[in-house]
PDB file of C-alpha atoms in Angstrom:
ATOM      1  CA  UNK V   1     -21.437  11.466   4.573  1.00 46.00           C
ATOM      2  CA  UNK V   2     -24.151  12.684   6.944  1.00 45.00           C
ATOM      3  CA  UNK V   3     -21.642  12.970   9.778  1.00 47.00           C
ATOM      4  CA  UNK V   4     -19.335  15.015   7.590  1.00 47.00           C
ATOM      5  CA  UNK V   5     -22.186  17.289   6.519  1.00 43.00           C
ATOM      6  CA  UNK V   6     -23.114  17.860  10.167  1.00 44.00           C
ATOM      7  CA  UNK V   7     -19.512  18.827  10.899  1.00 50.00           C
ATOM      8  CA  UNK V   8     -19.431  21.187   7.914  1.00 46.00           C
ATOM      9  CA  UNK V   9     -22.522  22.896   9.285  1.00 40.00           C
ATOM     10  CA  UNK V  10     -20.963  23.158  12.742  1.00 50.00           C
ATOM     11  CA  UNK V  11     -17.659  24.527  11.376  1.00 52.00           C
ATOM     12  CA  UNK V  12     -19.413  26.894   8.964  1.00 52.00           C
ATOM     13  CA  UNK V  13     -17.276  25.920   5.951  1.00 58.00           C
ATOM     14  CA  UNK V  14     -16.736  23.077   3.517  1.00 64.00           C
ATOM     15  CA  UNK V  15     -14.521  20.130   4.463  1.00 64.00           C
ATOM     16  CA  UNK V  16     -11.878  20.714   1.761  1.00 66.00           C
ATOM     17  CA  UNK V  17     -10.836  23.813   3.682  1.00 75.00           C
ATOM     18  CA  UNK V  18     -10.454  22.022   7.009  1.00 85.00           C
ATOM     19  CA  UNK V  19      -7.159  21.934   8.889  1.00 87.00           C
ATOM     20  CA  UNK V  20      -5.606  18.739  10.208  1.00 89.00           C
ATOM     21  CA  UNK V  21      -6.771  19.735  13.711  1.00 91.00           C
ATOM     22  CA  UNK V  22     -10.384  19.886  12.534  1.00 89.00           C
ATOM     23  CA  UNK V  23     -10.146  16.438  10.952  1.00 88.00           C
ATOM     24  CA  UNK V  24      -8.595  15.042  14.140  1.00 90.00           C
ATOM     25  CA  UNK V  25     -11.434  16.595  16.138  1.00 88.00           C
ATOM     26  CA  UNK V  26     -13.988  14.827  13.929  1.00 88.00           C
ATOM     27  CA  UNK V  27     -12.163  11.482  13.762  1.00 90.00           C
ATOM     28  CA  UNK V  28     -11.092  11.494  17.411  1.00 89.00           C
ATOM     29  CA  UNK V  29      -7.794  10.449  18.943  1.00 88.00           C
ATOM     30  CA  UNK V  30      -9.487   7.186  19.819  1.00 86.00           C
ATOM     31  CA  UNK V  31     -12.883   5.551  19.345  1.00 84.00           C
ATOM     32  CA  UNK V  32     -14.259   7.095  22.541  1.00 84.00           C
ATOM     33  CA  UNK V  33     -13.378  10.639  21.485  1.00 86.00           C
ATOM     34  CA  UNK V  34     -14.930  10.001  18.072  1.00 86.00           C
ATOM     35  CA  UNK V  35     -18.234   9.068  19.696  1.00 82.00           C
ATOM     36  CA  UNK V  36     -18.124  12.141  21.933  1.00 84.00           C
ATOM     37  CA  UNK V  37     -17.760  14.429  18.902  1.00 77.00           C
ATOM     38  CA  UNK V  38     -19.857  12.569  16.325  1.00 77.00           C
ATOM     39  CA  UNK V  39     -23.667  12.487  16.024  1.00 74.00           C
ATOM     40  CA  UNK V  40     -25.330   9.987  18.351  1.00 76.00           C
ATOM     41  CA  UNK V  41     -26.371   7.726  15.469  1.00 79.00           C
ATOM     42  CA  UNK V  42     -22.764   7.226  14.218  1.00 78.00           C
ATOM     43  CA  UNK V  43     -21.608   3.662  14.971  1.00 77.00           C
ATOM     44  CA  UNK V  44     -18.098   2.234  15.204  1.00 77.00           C
ATOM     45  CA  UNK V  45     -18.112   1.398  11.489  1.00 80.00           C
ATOM     46  CA  UNK V  46     -18.420   5.090  10.530  1.00 84.00           C
ATOM     47  CA  UNK V  47     -14.955   6.162  11.670  1.00 85.00           C
ATOM     48  CA  UNK V  48     -12.915   4.186   9.057  1.00 84.00           C
ATOM     49  CA  UNK V  49     -15.088   5.539   6.248  1.00 85.00           C
ATOM     50  CA  UNK V  50     -14.647   9.091   7.535  1.00 88.00           C
ATOM     51  CA  UNK V  51     -10.890   8.521   7.660  1.00 89.00           C
ATOM     52  CA  UNK V  52     -10.939   7.453   3.992  1.00 90.00           C
ATOM     53  CA  UNK V  53     -12.918  10.597   3.122  1.00 88.00           C
ATOM     54  CA  UNK V  54     -10.449  12.717   5.095  1.00 90.00           C
ATOM     55  CA  UNK V  55      -7.558  11.189   3.159  1.00 91.00           C
ATOM     56  CA  UNK V  56      -9.100  11.339  -0.311  1.00 89.00           C
ATOM     57  CA  UNK V  57     -11.015  14.610  -0.076  1.00 86.00           C
ATOM     58  CA  UNK V  58      -9.198  16.540   2.616  1.00 82.00           C
ATOM     59  CA  UNK V  59      -5.561  15.483   2.041  1.00 85.00           C
ATOM     60  CA  UNK V  60      -5.397  14.255   5.641  1.00 90.00           C
ATOM     61  CA  UNK V  61      -2.378  12.082   6.559  1.00 89.00           C
ATOM     62  CA  UNK V  62      -2.177  12.526  10.349  1.00 89.00           C
ATOM     63  CA  UNK V  63      -3.139   8.942  11.116  1.00 86.00           C
ATOM     64  CA  UNK V  64      -0.478   8.725  13.830  1.00 85.00           C
ATOM     65  CA  UNK V  65      -2.766  11.011  15.874  1.00 88.00           C
ATOM     66  CA  UNK V  66      -5.790   8.696  15.769  1.00 86.00           C
ATOM     67  CA  UNK V  67      -4.686   6.064  18.272  1.00 83.00           C
ATOM     68  CA  UNK V  68      -5.480   2.418  17.544  1.00 78.00           C
ATOM     69  CA  UNK V  69      -6.676   2.347  13.963  1.00 78.00           C
ATOM     70  CA  UNK V  70      -6.668  -0.170  11.111  1.00 84.00           C
ATOM     71  CA  UNK V  71      -4.295   1.577   8.710  1.00 88.00           C
ATOM     72  CA  UNK V  72      -3.791  -1.620   6.711  1.00 92.00           C
ATOM     73  CA  UNK V  73      -7.530  -1.917   6.080  1.00 90.00           C
ATOM     74  CA  UNK V  74      -7.704   1.764   5.185  1.00 91.00           C
ATOM     75  CA  UNK V  75      -4.813   1.462   2.711  1.00 94.00           C
ATOM     76  CA  UNK V  76      -6.496  -1.525   1.068  1.00 94.00           C
ATOM     77  CA  UNK V  77      -9.721   0.445   0.695  1.00 91.00           C
ATOM     78  CA  UNK V  78      -7.901   3.382  -0.891  1.00 93.00           C
ATOM     79  CA  UNK V  79      -5.232   1.721  -3.032  1.00 96.00           C
ATOM     80  CA  UNK V  80      -6.632  -1.786  -3.592  1.00 96.00           C
ATOM     81  CA  UNK V  81      -5.507  -5.060  -2.015  1.00 97.00           C
ATOM     82  CA  UNK V  82      -3.955  -6.550  -5.178  1.00 98.00           C
ATOM     83  CA  UNK V  83      -1.873  -3.471  -5.920  1.00 98.00           C
ATOM     84  CA  UNK V  84      -0.553  -3.343  -2.349  1.00 98.00           C
ATOM     85  CA  UNK V  85       0.277  -7.047  -2.412  1.00 98.00           C
ATOM     86  CA  UNK V  86       2.293  -6.601  -5.616  1.00 98.00           C
ATOM     87  CA  UNK V  87       4.251  -3.672  -4.218  1.00 98.00           C
ATOM     88  CA  UNK V  88       4.952  -5.328  -0.866  1.00 98.00           C
ATOM     89  CA  UNK V  89       6.002  -8.539  -2.658  1.00 98.00           C
ATOM     90  CA  UNK V  90       8.997  -6.652  -4.139  1.00 97.00           C
ATOM     91  CA  UNK V  91      10.236  -5.840  -0.637  1.00 98.00           C
ATOM     92  CA  UNK V  92       9.447  -9.305   0.708  1.00 96.00           C
ATOM     93  CA  UNK V  93      11.577 -10.926  -1.989  1.00 96.00           C
ATOM     94  CA  UNK V  94      14.633  -8.896  -0.940  1.00 94.00           C
ATOM     95  CA  UNK V  95      14.109  -9.479   2.778  1.00 93.00           C
ATOM     96  CA  UNK V  96      13.504 -13.194   2.254  1.00 91.00           C
ATOM     97  CA  UNK V  97      16.791 -13.463   0.346  1.00 89.00           C
ATOM     98  CA  UNK V  98      18.545 -11.850   3.303  1.00 86.00           C
ATOM     99  CA  UNK V  99      16.904 -14.236   5.770  1.00 83.00           C
ATOM    100  CA  UNK V 100      14.548 -11.776   7.463  1.00 86.00           C
ATOM    101  CA  UNK V 101      11.423 -13.184   9.049  1.00 86.00           C
ATOM    102  CA  UNK V 102       9.691 -10.169   7.498  1.00 91.00           C
ATOM    103  CA  UNK V 103      10.222 -11.816   4.124  1.00 91.00           C
ATOM    104  CA  UNK V 104       7.892 -14.685   4.920  1.00 91.00           C
ATOM    105  CA  UNK V 105       4.385 -14.686   3.485  1.00 92.00           C
ATOM    106  CA  UNK V 106       2.840 -15.237   6.933  1.00 92.00           C
ATOM    107  CA  UNK V 107       4.447 -12.072   8.365  1.00 93.00           C
ATOM    108  CA  UNK V 108       1.992  -9.260   9.214  1.00 93.00           C
ATOM    109  CA  UNK V 109       4.366  -6.511  10.390  1.00 94.00           C
ATOM    110  CA  UNK V 110       5.811  -5.582   7.001  1.00 96.00           C
ATOM    111  CA  UNK V 111       2.407  -4.847   5.383  1.00 97.00           C
ATOM    112  CA  UNK V 112       1.385  -2.754   8.401  1.00 94.00           C
ATOM    113  CA  UNK V 113       4.499  -0.580   8.230  1.00 96.00           C
ATOM    114  CA  UNK V 114       4.616  -0.377   4.434  1.00 98.00           C
ATOM    115  CA  UNK V 115       0.968   0.699   4.291  1.00 96.00           C
ATOM    116  CA  UNK V 116       1.577   3.427   6.862  1.00 94.00           C
ATOM    117  CA  UNK V 117       4.322   4.792   4.628  1.00 97.00           C
ATOM    118  CA  UNK V 118       2.148   4.493   1.526  1.00 97.00           C
ATOM    119  CA  UNK V 119      -0.565   6.532   3.254  1.00 95.00           C
ATOM    120  CA  UNK V 120       1.897   9.172   4.426  1.00 94.00           C
ATOM    121  CA  UNK V 121       3.381   9.378   0.938  1.00 96.00           C
ATOM    122  CA  UNK V 122      -0.055   9.391  -0.735  1.00 94.00           C
ATOM    123  CA  UNK V 123       1.207   6.723  -3.119  1.00 96.00           C
ATOM    124  CA  UNK V 124       1.145   2.898  -3.029  1.00 97.00           C
ATOM    125  CA  UNK V 125       4.377   2.538  -5.007  1.00 98.00           C
ATOM    126  CA  UNK V 126       7.611   1.244  -3.487  1.00 98.00           C
ATOM    127  CA  UNK V 127       9.662   3.207  -6.022  1.00 98.00           C
ATOM    128  CA  UNK V 128       8.299   6.433  -4.524  1.00 98.00           C
ATOM    129  CA  UNK V 129       9.443   5.690  -0.959  1.00 98.00           C
ATOM    130  CA  UNK V 130      12.174   8.306  -0.664  1.00 97.00           C
ATOM    131  CA  UNK V 131      15.051   8.794   1.743  1.00 97.00           C
ATOM    132  CA  UNK V 132      13.338  11.985   2.921  1.00 97.00           C
ATOM    133  CA  UNK V 133      10.199  10.040   3.834  1.00 98.00           C
ATOM    134  CA  UNK V 134      12.134   7.521   5.941  1.00 97.00           C
ATOM    135  CA  UNK V 135      13.987  10.376   7.647  1.00 96.00           C
ATOM    136  CA  UNK V 136      10.708  12.165   8.376  1.00 96.00           C
ATOM    137  CA  UNK V 137       9.140   9.051   9.916  1.00 96.00           C
ATOM    138  CA  UNK V 138      12.102   8.696  12.270  1.00 94.00           C
ATOM    139  CA  UNK V 139      12.407  12.397  13.068  1.00 94.00           C
ATOM    140  CA  UNK V 140       8.701  12.893  13.817  1.00 93.00           C
ATOM    141  CA  UNK V 141       8.264   9.447  15.428  1.00 91.00           C
ATOM    142  CA  UNK V 142       5.316   8.611  13.190  1.00 91.00           C
ATOM    143  CA  UNK V 143       5.421   4.891  14.013  1.00 90.00           C
ATOM    144  CA  UNK V 144       4.981   3.130  17.357  1.00 85.00           C
ATOM    145  CA  UNK V 145       8.026   1.400  18.809  1.00 79.00           C
ATOM    146  CA  UNK V 146       7.197  -2.116  17.618  1.00 77.00           C
ATOM    147  CA  UNK V 147       6.785  -0.884  14.044  1.00 83.00           C
ATOM    148  CA  UNK V 148       9.880   1.324  14.155  1.00 81.00           C
ATOM    149  CA  UNK V 149      11.779  -1.955  14.500  1.00 78.00           C
ATOM    150  CA  UNK V 150      10.680  -2.847  10.956  1.00 92.00           C
ATOM    151  CA  UNK V 151      11.529   0.512   9.389  1.00 95.00           C
ATOM    152  CA  UNK V 152      15.273  -0.135   9.186  1.00 92.00           C
ATOM    153  CA  UNK V 153      14.787  -3.424   7.313  1.00 92.00           C
ATOM    154  CA  UNK V 154      12.198  -1.864   5.006  1.00 96.00           C
ATOM    155  CA  UNK V 155      14.539   0.992   4.066  1.00 95.00           C
ATOM    156  CA  UNK V 156      17.412  -1.434   3.476  1.00 93.00           C
ATOM    157  CA  UNK V 157      15.226  -3.392   1.052  1.00 95.00           C
ATOM    158  CA  UNK V 158      13.967  -0.295  -0.763  1.00 97.00           C
ATOM    159  CA  UNK V 159      17.580   0.893  -1.030  1.00 95.00           C
ATOM    160  CA  UNK V 160      18.656  -2.459  -2.485  1.00 94.00           C
ATOM    161  CA  UNK V 161      15.932  -2.030  -5.113  1.00 96.00           C
ATOM    162  CA  UNK V 162      17.548   1.292  -6.007  1.00 96.00           C
ATOM    163  CA  UNK V 163      14.829   3.679  -4.852  1.00 97.00           C
ATOM    164  CA  UNK V 164      16.369   5.400  -1.798  1.00 96.00           C
ATOM    165  CA  UNK V 165      19.539   5.673   0.254  1.00 95.00           C
ATOM    166  CA  UNK V 166      20.317   2.961   2.807  1.00 92.00           C
ATOM    167  CA  UNK V 167      19.667   3.740   6.483  1.00 90.00           C
ATOM    168  CA  UNK V 168      22.367   5.853   8.081  1.00 83.00           C
ATOM    169  CA  UNK V 169      24.672   4.354  10.670  1.00 69.00           C
ATOM    170  CA  UNK V 170      23.045   4.603  14.081  1.00 60.00           C
ATOM    171  CA  UNK V 171      19.522   3.732  12.969  1.00 61.00           C
ATOM    172  CA  UNK V 172      20.263   0.027  13.326  1.00 53.00           C
ATOM    173  CA  UNK V 173      19.198   0.080  16.991  1.00 47.00           C
ATOM    174  CA  UNK V 174      15.670  -0.071  15.584  1.00 45.00           C
ATOM    175  CA  UNK V 175      16.412  -2.824  13.094  1.00 49.00           C
ATOM    176  CA  UNK V 176      14.668  -6.116  12.477  1.00 56.00           C
ATOM    177  CA  UNK V 177      17.287  -8.839  12.259  1.00 52.00           C
ATOM    178  CA  UNK V 178      17.866 -11.523   9.700  1.00 56.00           C
ATOM    179  CA  UNK V 179      17.371 -14.983  11.161  1.00 55.00           C
ATOM    180  CA  UNK V 180      18.803 -18.447  10.753  1.00 53.00           C
ATOM    181  CA  UNK V 181      22.528 -17.671  10.580  1.00 64.00           C
ATOM    182  CA  UNK V 182      25.386 -18.568  12.884  1.00 70.00           C
ATOM    183  CA  UNK V 183      25.230 -16.028  15.764  1.00 72.00           C
ATOM    184  CA  UNK V 184      28.994 -15.431  16.017  1.00 74.00           C
ATOM    185  CA  UNK V 185      29.285 -14.969  12.258  1.00 73.00           C
ATOM    186  CA  UNK V 186      26.403 -12.462  12.309  1.00 73.00           C
ATOM    187  CA  UNK V 187      28.113 -10.464  15.064  1.00 74.00           C
ATOM    188  CA  UNK V 188      31.187 -10.141  12.846  1.00 74.00           C
ATOM    189  CA  UNK V 189      29.018  -9.156   9.868  1.00 75.00           C
ATOM    190  CA  UNK V 190      27.270  -6.483  11.948  1.00 72.00           C
ATOM    191  CA  UNK V 191      30.623  -4.953  12.921  1.00 70.00           C
ATOM    192  CA  UNK V 192      32.102  -5.066   9.417  1.00 70.00           C
ATOM    193  CA  UNK V 193      30.250  -2.066   7.783  1.00 68.00           C
ATOM    194  CA  UNK V 194      31.767   0.391  10.268  1.00 64.00           C
ATOM    195  CA  UNK V 195      35.281  -0.416   8.999  1.00 66.00           C
ATOM    196  CA  UNK V 196      34.579  -0.972   5.303  1.00 72.00           C
ATOM    197  CA  UNK V 197      35.654   1.708   2.771  1.00 73.00           C
ATOM    198  CA  UNK V 198      33.036   0.516   0.265  1.00 76.00           C
ATOM    199  CA  UNK V 199      30.051   2.651  -0.755  1.00 75.00           C
ATOM    200  CA  UNK V 200      26.822   2.118   1.239  1.00 68.00           C
ATOM    201  CA  UNK V 201      25.097   0.325  -1.634  1.00 70.00           C
ATOM    202  CA  UNK V 202      28.066  -1.986  -2.224  1.00 78.00           C
ATOM    203  CA  UNK V 203      28.300  -2.699   1.511  1.00 71.00           C
ATOM    204  CA  UNK V 204      24.612  -3.641   1.502  1.00 72.00           C
ATOM    205  CA  UNK V 205      25.157  -6.212  -1.245  1.00 76.00           C
ATOM    206  CA  UNK V 206      28.276  -7.672   0.382  1.00 81.00           C
ATOM    207  CA  UNK V 207      26.535  -7.848   3.757  1.00 76.00           C
ATOM    208  CA  UNK V 208      23.674  -9.791   2.152  1.00 74.00           C
ATOM    209  CA  UNK V 209      26.131 -12.346   0.750  1.00 79.00           C
ATOM    210  CA  UNK V 210      27.962 -12.622   4.073  1.00 79.00           C
ATOM    211  CA  UNK V 211      24.689 -13.361   5.864  1.00 77.00           C
ATOM    212  CA  UNK V 212      23.958 -16.095   3.318  1.00 77.00           C
ATOM    213  CA  UNK V 213      27.328 -17.634   4.142  1.00 80.00           C
ATOM    214  CA  UNK V 214      26.388 -17.469   7.834  1.00 75.00           C
ATOM    215  CA  UNK V 215      23.201 -19.435   7.209  1.00 74.00           C
ATOM    216  CA  UNK V 216      25.150 -22.011   5.205  1.00 76.00           C
ATOM    217  CA  UNK V 217      27.680 -22.334   8.040  1.00 73.00           C
ATOM    218  CA  UNK V 218      24.959 -22.724  10.648  1.00 70.00           C
ATOM    219  CA  UNK V 219      23.342 -25.494   8.611  1.00 72.00           C
ATOM    220  CA  UNK V 220      26.439 -27.486   7.708  1.00 73.00           C
ATOM    221  CA  UNK V 221      29.526 -26.291   9.566  1.00 73.00           C
ATOM    222  CA  UNK V 222      28.530 -24.615  12.876  1.00 74.00           C
ATOM    223  CA  UNK V 223      31.995 -25.235  14.352  1.00 73.00           C
ATOM    224  CA  UNK V 224      33.580 -23.033  11.676  1.00 69.00           C
ATOM    225  CA  UNK V 225      31.303 -20.023  12.217  1.00 68.00           C
ATOM    226  CA  UNK V 226      33.829 -17.901  14.137  1.00 72.00           C
ATOM    227  CA  UNK V 227      36.162 -16.076  11.676  1.00 70.00           C
ATOM    228  CA  UNK V 228      38.711 -15.633  14.468  1.00 69.00           C
ATOM    229  CA  UNK V 229      38.679 -19.320  15.326  1.00 64.00           C
TER     230      UNK V 229
END
């Protein structure tokens, strides 16, 4: 609070009128820049609290401009850990059914990406993750490369829940893959949507069932996994 008051005095106006650039200047693009701009007494622990204030009181969402930063911790502070766990569990259940590693309880990537989207959307609810939001994240490159790999799977799951459109063809190059199936079978499944006349949502459901068959084949009949064989 004291740091924010000092910045208000320096800027000559109250924080609720600040631009995103002014918040970035205060928060810093990394921890070093924060210390260069903040009062000398401000320790490392001050920055996350200022980020929460920026989000709640200043409508700031430009967290992609802050460098390495604990967005998951921030989202838990703002929305509550239990609420986030309940929302993410809906997505995990779908991804686990499809065989994605992201569906496992010990996965950490899905919560990181989901919480980034919740912060951008200013809502912790999966049913408010829109097609437009996913498109914006891709268009503006609001996630680092390793987390972009999760975005495709997350949108597929949210689409299967009925809350947005499935990812468009061509975004699969950034997709997290389902695991545990017969590799040759999965290659055929990956090629199938491009030739199917079914609607995107129907294709998504059929693809899920085909991947289940691939896991069954891998477990019990690996020699029969090639449809052309």
